[in-house]
Short mmCIF file of C-alpha atoms and ligand atoms in Angstrom, two decimals:
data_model
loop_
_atom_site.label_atom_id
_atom_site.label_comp_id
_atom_site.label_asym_id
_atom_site.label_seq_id
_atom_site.Cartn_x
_atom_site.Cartn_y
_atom_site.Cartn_z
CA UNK A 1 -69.61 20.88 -3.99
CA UNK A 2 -68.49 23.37 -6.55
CA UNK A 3 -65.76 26.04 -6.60
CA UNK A 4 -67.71 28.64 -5.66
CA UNK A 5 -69.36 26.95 -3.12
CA UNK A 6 -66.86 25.74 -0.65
CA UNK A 7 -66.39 27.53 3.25
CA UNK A 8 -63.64 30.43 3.00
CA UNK A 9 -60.62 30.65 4.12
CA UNK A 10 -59.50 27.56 2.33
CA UNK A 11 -56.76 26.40 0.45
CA UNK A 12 -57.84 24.45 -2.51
CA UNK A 13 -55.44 21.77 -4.54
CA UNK A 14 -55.92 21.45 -8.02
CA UNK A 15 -56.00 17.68 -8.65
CA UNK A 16 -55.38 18.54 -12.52
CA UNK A 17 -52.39 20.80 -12.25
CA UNK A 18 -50.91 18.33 -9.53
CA UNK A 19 -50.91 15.55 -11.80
CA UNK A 20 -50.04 17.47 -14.50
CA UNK A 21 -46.49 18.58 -12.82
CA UNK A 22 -46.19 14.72 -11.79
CA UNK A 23 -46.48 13.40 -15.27
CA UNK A 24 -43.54 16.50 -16.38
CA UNK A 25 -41.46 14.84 -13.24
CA UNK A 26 -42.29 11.54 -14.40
CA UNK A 27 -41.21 12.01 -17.72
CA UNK A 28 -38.11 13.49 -16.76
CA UNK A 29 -37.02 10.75 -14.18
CA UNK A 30 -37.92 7.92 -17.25
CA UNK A 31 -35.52 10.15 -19.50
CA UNK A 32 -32.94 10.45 -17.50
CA UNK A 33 -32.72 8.09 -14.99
CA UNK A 34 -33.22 10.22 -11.74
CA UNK A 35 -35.04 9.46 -8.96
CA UNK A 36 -37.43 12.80 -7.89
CA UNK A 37 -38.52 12.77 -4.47
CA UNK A 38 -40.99 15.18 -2.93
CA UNK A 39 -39.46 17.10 -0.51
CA UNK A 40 -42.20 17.49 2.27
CA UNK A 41 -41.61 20.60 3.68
CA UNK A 42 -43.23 22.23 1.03
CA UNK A 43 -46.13 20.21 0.40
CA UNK A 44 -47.17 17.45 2.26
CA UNK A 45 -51.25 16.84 2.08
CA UNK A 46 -50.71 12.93 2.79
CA UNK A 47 -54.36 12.23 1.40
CA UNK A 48 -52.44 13.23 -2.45
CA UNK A 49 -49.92 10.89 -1.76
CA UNK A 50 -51.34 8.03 -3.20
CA UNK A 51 -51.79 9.87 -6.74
CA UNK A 52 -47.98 11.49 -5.98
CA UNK A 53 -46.83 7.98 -5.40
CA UNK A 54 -47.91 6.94 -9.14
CA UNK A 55 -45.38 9.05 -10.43
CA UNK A 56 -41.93 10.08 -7.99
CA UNK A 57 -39.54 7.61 -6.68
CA UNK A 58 -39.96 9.09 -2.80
CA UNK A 59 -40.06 11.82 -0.48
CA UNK A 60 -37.44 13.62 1.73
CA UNK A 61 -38.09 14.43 5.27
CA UNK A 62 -36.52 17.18 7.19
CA UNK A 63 -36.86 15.32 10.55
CA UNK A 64 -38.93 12.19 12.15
CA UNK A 65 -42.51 13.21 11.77
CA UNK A 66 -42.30 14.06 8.06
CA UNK A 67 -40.26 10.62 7.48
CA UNK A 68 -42.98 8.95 9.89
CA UNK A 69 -45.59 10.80 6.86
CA UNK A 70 -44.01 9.49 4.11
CA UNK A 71 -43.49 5.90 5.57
CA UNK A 72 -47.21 5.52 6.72
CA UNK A 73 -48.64 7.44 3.53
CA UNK A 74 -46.22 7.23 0.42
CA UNK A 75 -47.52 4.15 -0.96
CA UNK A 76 -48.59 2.75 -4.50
CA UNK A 77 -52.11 1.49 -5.07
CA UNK A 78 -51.13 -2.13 -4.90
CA UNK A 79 -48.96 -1.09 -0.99
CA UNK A 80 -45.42 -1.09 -2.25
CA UNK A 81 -43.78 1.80 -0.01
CA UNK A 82 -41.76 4.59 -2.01
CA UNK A 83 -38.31 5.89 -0.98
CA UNK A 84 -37.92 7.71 2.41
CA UNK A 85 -35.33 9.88 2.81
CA UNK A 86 -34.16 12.20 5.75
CA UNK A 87 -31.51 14.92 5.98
CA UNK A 88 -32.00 17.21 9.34
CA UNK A 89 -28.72 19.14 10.67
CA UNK A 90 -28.79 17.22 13.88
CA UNK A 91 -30.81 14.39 14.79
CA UNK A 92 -31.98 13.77 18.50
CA UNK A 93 -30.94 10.70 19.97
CA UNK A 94 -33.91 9.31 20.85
CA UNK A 95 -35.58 9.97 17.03
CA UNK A 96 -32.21 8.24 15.35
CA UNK A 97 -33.49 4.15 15.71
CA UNK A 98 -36.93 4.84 14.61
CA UNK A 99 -35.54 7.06 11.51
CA UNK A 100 -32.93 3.92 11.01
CA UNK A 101 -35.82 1.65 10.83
CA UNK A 102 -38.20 4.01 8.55
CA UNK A 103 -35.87 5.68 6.31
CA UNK A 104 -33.74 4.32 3.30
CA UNK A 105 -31.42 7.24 2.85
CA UNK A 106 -30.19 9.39 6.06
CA UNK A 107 -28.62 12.49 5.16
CA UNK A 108 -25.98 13.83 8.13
CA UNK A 109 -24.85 17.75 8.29
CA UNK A 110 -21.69 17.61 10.14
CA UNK A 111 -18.53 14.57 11.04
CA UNK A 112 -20.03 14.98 14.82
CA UNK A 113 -23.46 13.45 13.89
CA UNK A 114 -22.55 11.29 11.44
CA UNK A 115 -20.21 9.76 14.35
CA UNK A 116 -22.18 10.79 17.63
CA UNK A 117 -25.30 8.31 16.02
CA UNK A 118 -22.77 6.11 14.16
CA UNK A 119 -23.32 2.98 17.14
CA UNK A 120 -27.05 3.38 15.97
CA UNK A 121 -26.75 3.62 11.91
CA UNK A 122 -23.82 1.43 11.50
CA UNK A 123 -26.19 -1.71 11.92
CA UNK A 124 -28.46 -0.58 9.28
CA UNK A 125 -26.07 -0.01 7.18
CA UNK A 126 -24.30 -3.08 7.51
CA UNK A 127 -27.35 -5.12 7.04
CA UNK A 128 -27.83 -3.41 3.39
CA UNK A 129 -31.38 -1.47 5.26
CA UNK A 130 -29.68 1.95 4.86
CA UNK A 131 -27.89 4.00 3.34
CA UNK A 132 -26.09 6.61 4.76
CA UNK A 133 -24.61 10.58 3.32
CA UNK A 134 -22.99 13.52 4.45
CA UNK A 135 -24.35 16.98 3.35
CA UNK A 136 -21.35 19.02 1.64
CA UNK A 137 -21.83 22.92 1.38
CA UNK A 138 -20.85 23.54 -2.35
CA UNK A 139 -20.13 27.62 -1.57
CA UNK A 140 -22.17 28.47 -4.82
CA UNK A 141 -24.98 30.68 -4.50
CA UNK A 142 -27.61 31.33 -7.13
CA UNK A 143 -27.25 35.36 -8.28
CA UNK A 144 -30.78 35.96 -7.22
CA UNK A 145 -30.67 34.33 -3.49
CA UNK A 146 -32.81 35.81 -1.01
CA UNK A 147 -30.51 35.41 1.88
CA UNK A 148 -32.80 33.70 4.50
CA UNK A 149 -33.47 30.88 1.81
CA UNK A 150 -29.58 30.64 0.42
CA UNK A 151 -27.56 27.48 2.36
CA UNK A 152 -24.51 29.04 1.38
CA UNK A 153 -24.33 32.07 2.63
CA UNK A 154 -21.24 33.22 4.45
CA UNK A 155 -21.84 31.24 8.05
CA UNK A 156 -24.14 29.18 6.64
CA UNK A 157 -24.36 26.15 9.05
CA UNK A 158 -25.94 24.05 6.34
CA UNK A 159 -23.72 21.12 4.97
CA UNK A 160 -19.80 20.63 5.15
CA UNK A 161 -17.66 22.88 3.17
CA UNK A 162 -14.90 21.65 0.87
CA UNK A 163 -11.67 22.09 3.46
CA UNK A 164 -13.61 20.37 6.22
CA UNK A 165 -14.38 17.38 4.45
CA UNK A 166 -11.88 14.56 4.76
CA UNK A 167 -9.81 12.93 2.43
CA UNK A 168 -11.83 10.04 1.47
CA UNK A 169 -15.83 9.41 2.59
CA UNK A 170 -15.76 8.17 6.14
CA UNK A 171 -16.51 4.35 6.48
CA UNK A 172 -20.19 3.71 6.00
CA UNK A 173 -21.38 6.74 3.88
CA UNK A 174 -21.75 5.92 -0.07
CA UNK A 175 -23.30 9.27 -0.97
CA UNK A 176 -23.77 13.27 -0.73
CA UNK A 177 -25.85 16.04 -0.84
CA UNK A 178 -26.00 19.40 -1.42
CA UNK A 179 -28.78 21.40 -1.34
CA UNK A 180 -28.03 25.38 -2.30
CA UNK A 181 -31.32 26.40 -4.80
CA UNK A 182 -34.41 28.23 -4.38
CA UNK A 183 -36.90 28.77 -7.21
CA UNK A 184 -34.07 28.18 -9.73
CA UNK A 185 -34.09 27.51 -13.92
CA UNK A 186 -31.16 24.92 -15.01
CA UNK A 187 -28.22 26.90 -15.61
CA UNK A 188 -27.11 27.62 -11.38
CA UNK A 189 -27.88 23.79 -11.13
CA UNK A 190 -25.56 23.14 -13.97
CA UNK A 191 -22.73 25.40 -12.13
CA UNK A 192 -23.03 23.75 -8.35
CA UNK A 193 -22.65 20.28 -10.20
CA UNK A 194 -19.96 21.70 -11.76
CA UNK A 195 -18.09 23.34 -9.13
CA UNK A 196 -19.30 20.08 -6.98
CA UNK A 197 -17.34 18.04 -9.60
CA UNK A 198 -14.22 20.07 -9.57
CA UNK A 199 -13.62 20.65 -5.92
CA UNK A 200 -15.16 17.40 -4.56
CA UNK A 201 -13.83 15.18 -7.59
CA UNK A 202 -11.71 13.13 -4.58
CA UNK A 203 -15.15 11.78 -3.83
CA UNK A 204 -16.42 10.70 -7.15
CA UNK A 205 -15.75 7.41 -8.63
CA UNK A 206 -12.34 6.86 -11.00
CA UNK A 207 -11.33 3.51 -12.55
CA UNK A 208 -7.95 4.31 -11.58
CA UNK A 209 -8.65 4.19 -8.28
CA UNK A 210 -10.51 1.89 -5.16
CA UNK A 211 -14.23 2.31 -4.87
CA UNK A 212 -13.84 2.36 -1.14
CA UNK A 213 -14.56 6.28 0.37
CA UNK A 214 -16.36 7.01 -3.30
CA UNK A 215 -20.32 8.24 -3.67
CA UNK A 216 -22.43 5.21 -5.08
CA UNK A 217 -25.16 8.24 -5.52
CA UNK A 218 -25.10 12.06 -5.45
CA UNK A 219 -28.64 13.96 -4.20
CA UNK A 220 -28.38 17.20 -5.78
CA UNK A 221 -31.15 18.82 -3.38
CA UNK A 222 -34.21 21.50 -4.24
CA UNK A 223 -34.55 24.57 -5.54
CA UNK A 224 -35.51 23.39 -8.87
CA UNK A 225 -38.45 24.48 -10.59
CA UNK A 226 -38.44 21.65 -13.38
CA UNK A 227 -42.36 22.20 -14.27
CA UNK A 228 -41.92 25.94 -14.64
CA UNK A 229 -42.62 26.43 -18.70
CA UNK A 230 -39.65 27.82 -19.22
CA UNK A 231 -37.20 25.18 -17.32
CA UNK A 232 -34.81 23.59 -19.54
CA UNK A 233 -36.15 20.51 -18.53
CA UNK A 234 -33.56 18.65 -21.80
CA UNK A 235 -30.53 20.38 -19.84
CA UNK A 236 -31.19 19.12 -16.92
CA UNK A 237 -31.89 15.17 -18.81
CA UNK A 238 -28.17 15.95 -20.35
CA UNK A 239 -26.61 16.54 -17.24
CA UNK A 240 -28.25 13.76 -14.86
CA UNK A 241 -27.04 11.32 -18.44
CA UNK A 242 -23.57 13.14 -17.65
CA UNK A 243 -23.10 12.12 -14.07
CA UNK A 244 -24.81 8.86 -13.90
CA UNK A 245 -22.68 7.57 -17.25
CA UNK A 246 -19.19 8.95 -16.12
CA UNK A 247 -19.41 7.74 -12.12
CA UNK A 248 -21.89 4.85 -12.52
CA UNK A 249 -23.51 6.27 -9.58
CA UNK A 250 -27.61 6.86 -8.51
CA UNK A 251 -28.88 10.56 -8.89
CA UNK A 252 -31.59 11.96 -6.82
CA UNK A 253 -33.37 15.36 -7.23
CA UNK A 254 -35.72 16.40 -4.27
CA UNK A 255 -37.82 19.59 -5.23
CA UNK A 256 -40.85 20.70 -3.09
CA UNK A 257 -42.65 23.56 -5.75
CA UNK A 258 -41.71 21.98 -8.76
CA UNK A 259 -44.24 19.13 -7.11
CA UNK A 260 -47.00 21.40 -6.62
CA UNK A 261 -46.34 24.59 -8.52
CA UNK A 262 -49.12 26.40 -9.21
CA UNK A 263 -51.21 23.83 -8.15
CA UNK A 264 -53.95 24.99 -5.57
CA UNK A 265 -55.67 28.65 -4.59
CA UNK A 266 -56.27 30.26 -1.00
CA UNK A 267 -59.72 31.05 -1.02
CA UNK A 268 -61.06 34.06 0.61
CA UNK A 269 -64.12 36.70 1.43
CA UNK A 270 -63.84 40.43 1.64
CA UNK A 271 -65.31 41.16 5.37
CA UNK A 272 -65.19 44.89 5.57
CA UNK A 273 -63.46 47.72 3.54
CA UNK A 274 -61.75 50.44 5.64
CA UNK A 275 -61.75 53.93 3.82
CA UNK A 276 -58.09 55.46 5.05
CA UNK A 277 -56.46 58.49 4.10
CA UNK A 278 -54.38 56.83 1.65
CA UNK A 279 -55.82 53.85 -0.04
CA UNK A 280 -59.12 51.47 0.62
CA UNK A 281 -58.40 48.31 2.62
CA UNK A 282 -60.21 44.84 2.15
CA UNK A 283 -60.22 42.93 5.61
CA UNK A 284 -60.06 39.43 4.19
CA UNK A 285 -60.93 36.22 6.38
CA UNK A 286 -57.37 34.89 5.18
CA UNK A 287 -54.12 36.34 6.93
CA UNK A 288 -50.62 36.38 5.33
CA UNK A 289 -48.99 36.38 8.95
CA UNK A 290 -51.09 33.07 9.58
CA UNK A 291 -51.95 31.45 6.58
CA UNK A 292 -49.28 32.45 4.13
CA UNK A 293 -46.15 33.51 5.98
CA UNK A 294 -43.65 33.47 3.14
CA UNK A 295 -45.39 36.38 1.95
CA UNK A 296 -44.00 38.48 4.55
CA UNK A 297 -40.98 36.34 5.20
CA UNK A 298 -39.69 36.35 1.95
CA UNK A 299 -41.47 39.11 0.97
CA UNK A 300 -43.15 38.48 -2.13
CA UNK A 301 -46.53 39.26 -3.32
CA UNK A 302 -48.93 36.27 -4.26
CA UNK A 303 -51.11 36.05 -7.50
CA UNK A 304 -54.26 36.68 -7.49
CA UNK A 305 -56.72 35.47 -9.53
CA UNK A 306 -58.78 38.40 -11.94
CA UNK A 307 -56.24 41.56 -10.94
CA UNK A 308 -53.65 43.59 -11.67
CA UNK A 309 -50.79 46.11 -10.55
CA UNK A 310 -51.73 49.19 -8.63
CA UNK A 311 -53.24 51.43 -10.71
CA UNK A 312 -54.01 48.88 -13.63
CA UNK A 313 -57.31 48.52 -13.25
CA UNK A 314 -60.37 50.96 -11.89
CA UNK A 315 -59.92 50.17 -8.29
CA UNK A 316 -57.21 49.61 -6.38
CA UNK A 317 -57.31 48.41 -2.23
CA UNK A 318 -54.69 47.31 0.01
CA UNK A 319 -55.28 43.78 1.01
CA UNK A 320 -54.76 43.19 4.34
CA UNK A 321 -56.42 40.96 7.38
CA UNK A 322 -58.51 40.51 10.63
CA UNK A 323 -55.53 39.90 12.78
CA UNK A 324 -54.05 42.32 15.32
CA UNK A 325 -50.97 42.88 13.40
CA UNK A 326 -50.63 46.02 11.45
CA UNK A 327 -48.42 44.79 9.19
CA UNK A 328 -50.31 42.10 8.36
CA UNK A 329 -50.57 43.38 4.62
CA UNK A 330 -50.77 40.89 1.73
CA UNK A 331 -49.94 43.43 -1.07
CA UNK A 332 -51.70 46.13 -3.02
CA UNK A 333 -53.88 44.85 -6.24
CA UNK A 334 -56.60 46.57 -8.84
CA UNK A 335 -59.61 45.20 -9.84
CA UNK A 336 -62.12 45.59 -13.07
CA UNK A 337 -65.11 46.57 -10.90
CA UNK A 338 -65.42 47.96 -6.91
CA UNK A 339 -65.40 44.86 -4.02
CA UNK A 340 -67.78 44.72 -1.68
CA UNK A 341 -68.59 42.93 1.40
CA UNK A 342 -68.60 38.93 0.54
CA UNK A 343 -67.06 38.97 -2.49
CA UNK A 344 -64.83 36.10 -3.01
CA UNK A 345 -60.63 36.34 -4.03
CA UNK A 346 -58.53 33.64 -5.18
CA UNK A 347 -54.86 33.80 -4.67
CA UNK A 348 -52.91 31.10 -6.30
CA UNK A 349 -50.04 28.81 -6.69
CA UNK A 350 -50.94 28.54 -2.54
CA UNK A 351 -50.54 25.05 -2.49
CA UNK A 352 -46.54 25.32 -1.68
CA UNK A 353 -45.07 26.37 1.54
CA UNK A 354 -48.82 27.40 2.93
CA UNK A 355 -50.77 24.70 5.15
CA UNK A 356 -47.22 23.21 6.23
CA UNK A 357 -46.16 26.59 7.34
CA UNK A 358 -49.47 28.18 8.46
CA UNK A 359 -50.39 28.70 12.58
CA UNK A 360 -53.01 29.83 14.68
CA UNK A 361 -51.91 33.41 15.57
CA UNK A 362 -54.63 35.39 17.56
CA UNK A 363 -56.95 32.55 17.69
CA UNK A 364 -57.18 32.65 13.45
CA UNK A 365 -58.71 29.44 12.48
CA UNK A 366 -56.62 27.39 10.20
CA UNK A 367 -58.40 27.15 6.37
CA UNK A 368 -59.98 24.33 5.66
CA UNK A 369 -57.68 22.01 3.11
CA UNK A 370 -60.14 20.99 0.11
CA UNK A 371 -59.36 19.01 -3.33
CA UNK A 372 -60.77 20.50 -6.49
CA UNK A 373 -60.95 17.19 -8.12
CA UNK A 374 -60.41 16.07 -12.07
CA UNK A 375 -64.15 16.01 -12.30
CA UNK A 376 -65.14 19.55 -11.24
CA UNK A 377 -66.31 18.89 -7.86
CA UNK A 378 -64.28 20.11 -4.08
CA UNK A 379 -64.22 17.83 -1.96
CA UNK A 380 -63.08 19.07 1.72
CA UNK A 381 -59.78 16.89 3.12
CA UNK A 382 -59.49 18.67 6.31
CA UNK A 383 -61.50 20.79 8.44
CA UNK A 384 -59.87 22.96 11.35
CA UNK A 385 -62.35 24.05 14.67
CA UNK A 386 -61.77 25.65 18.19
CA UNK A 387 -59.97 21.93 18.95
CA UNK A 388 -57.23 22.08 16.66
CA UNK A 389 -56.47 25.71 18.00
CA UNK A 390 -56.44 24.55 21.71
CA UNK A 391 -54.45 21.27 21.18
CA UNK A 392 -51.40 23.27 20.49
CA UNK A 393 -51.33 25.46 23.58
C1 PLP B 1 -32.49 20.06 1.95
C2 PLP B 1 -33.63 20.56 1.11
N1 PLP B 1 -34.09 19.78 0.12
C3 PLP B 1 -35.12 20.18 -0.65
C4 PLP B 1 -35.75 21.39 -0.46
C5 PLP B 1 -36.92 21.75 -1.33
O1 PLP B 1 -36.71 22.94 -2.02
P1 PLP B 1 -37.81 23.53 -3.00
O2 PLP B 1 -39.14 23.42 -2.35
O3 PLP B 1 -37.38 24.96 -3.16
O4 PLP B 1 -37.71 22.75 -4.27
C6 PLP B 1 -35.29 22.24 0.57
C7 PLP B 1 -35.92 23.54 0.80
O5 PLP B 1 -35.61 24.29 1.67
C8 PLP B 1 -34.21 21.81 1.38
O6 PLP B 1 -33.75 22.56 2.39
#
């Protein structure tokens, strides 16, 4: 099937682009010696994760099912299993011995869990199966932080801050995290690790001193937009040099865009246009309250493919959906020539924080989830009917 041929609403991943943001993340892993793992919540079509597997060390899990993901689908061609990490901010008790078993790295947000599941990861740990971290809150947040996605807000209940952490690591943990980045360049990378270094240096490895209650390896989270062009992709190979040569210790990265930025489109068809006093509407068969939520959580208003500002071009509709809710509004764009009924809109870089986020509000049917492979041709992964819809009720 071609392009233009496939059943709307549908997201579509770009095969091409996905590989070519693996091969930047490859290259930067071989030149500095991270280890990049996908962090799942932002993308996690399992049926790419034989082709992401070529190229990252792992993936990061925010809870059981997206470790159980990883662990069943994050393999190599010839079955070797990646990394599988997991950092939630409390675990359940009856997830934590099947995340012991599954995972390599577990990732604990407070001195409570780390000890209230200590009986269960202690075992693990002390037959070399797992290692174990605590997630610090650095206090740094990037200028530009949207407050619902910044971890270190004031109140933030994400990761330890400085004067709660203990002297030296607790017995059993080699490692920590911090996680405190969305959609970032470099440079606010550059000043966590720094601040990190200087207020957390009781923690990081000193020839002076015993190894014991020092990080073997530092995960310094998402947020990172490495395969954006203008990343300084060399800064970031300086620094990850920096902290591996000076504490002798692992460094991980986990970003979820930088995997698939820009890599897939949300397909849709103009169903009806609604003359209103103020501006024409395009009912579309995609919704951004169902099928791309950040767009009115965050807000922010998605790409799309062949338009322009307001105004820009000769005609200019609000885009907007066949749910119930009013503000169900996806932005305001201009177009080159007038849409009609069936016409056909891509929005793009929809392949991040879309199908993992999407839901079945007013009976919407989820979009289909196709592959645009190397070759030209869509192939469709997933199909969604009445079932799917009624499964979850
Ligand atoms: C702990 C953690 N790691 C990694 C990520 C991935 O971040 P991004 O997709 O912005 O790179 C997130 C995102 O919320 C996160 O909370």
């Amino acid at each position: 099937m071609k392009f233009d041929e496939i059943r709307t609403p549908a997201y579509v991943i770009d095969e091409k682009k996905l590989r070519q943001n693996l091969e930047i993340l490859k290259d930067v892993q071989e030149r500095s010696g991270a280890k990049i793992l996908l962090a799942q919540k932002a993308y996690s079509a399992y049926q790419t994760y034989p082709l992401v597997a070529q190229y990252l060390a792992g993936a990061t899990a925010s809870g059981l099912f997206e470790a159980r993901l990883a662990h069943e689908e994050l393999k190599t061609l010839d079955g070797r299993r990646c990394e599988n990490h997991v950092f939630e901010p409390a675990f359940k008790d009856e997830d934590m011995t099947e995340i012991c078993e599954i995972c390599d790295h577990v990732v604990f947000n407070s001195l409570a869990q780390l000890e209230h599941h200590r009986s269960v990861w202690e075992r693990y740990v002390s037959e070399g199966k797992l290692l174990v971290g605590l997630r610090i809150n650095p206090e740094i947040s990037a200028e530009d932080a949207h407050e619902i996605y910044d971890p270190c807000s004031p109140g933030s209940r994400l990761g330890i801050r400085n004067e709660d952490m203990p002297e030296a690591l607790p017995k059993g943990v080699t490692g920590i995290h911090f996680h405190n980045l969305c959609e970032q360049g470099f440079e606010p990378l550059e000043a966590t690790f720094q601040k990190v270094e200087r207020e957390f240096s009781r923690f990081f490895p000193d020839p002076e001193a015993p190894a014991e209650g020092r990080i073997k390896w530092i995960n310094l989270g998402g947020g990172h937009h490495i395969t954006r062009e203008d990343y300084d992709r060399e800064g970031l190979i300086k620094l990850v040099q920096y902290i591996r040569e000076r504490y002798d210790v692992e460094v991980y990265l986990e970003p979820g865009e930088a995997i698939a930025l820009d890599a897939g489109y949300l397909v849709t068809t103009v169903m009806d246009v609604v003359e209103t006093e103020r501006i024409p509407v395009l009912i579309l068969d995609a919704s951004a309250a169902c099928h791309m939520p950040d767009v009115l959580e965050m807000p922010y208003r998605p790409p799309l493919k062949d338009s322009e500002e307001p105004g820009e071009m000769n005609f200019t509709y609000r885009l907007s959906s066949c749910t119930c809710l009013a503000g169900d509004v996806i932005g305001d764009y201009s177009f080159e020539t007038e849409k009609t009924v069936g016409d056909r809109l891509v929005f793009e870089d929809m392949a991040i924080y879309s199908f993992v986020k999407n839901n079945t509000f007013n009976g919407m049917a989820l979009p289909d989830i196709d592959i645009l492979h190397e070759d030209g041709e869509v192939e469709v992964l997933r199909r969604f009917t009445y079932d799917d819809f009624k499964s979850r009720l």
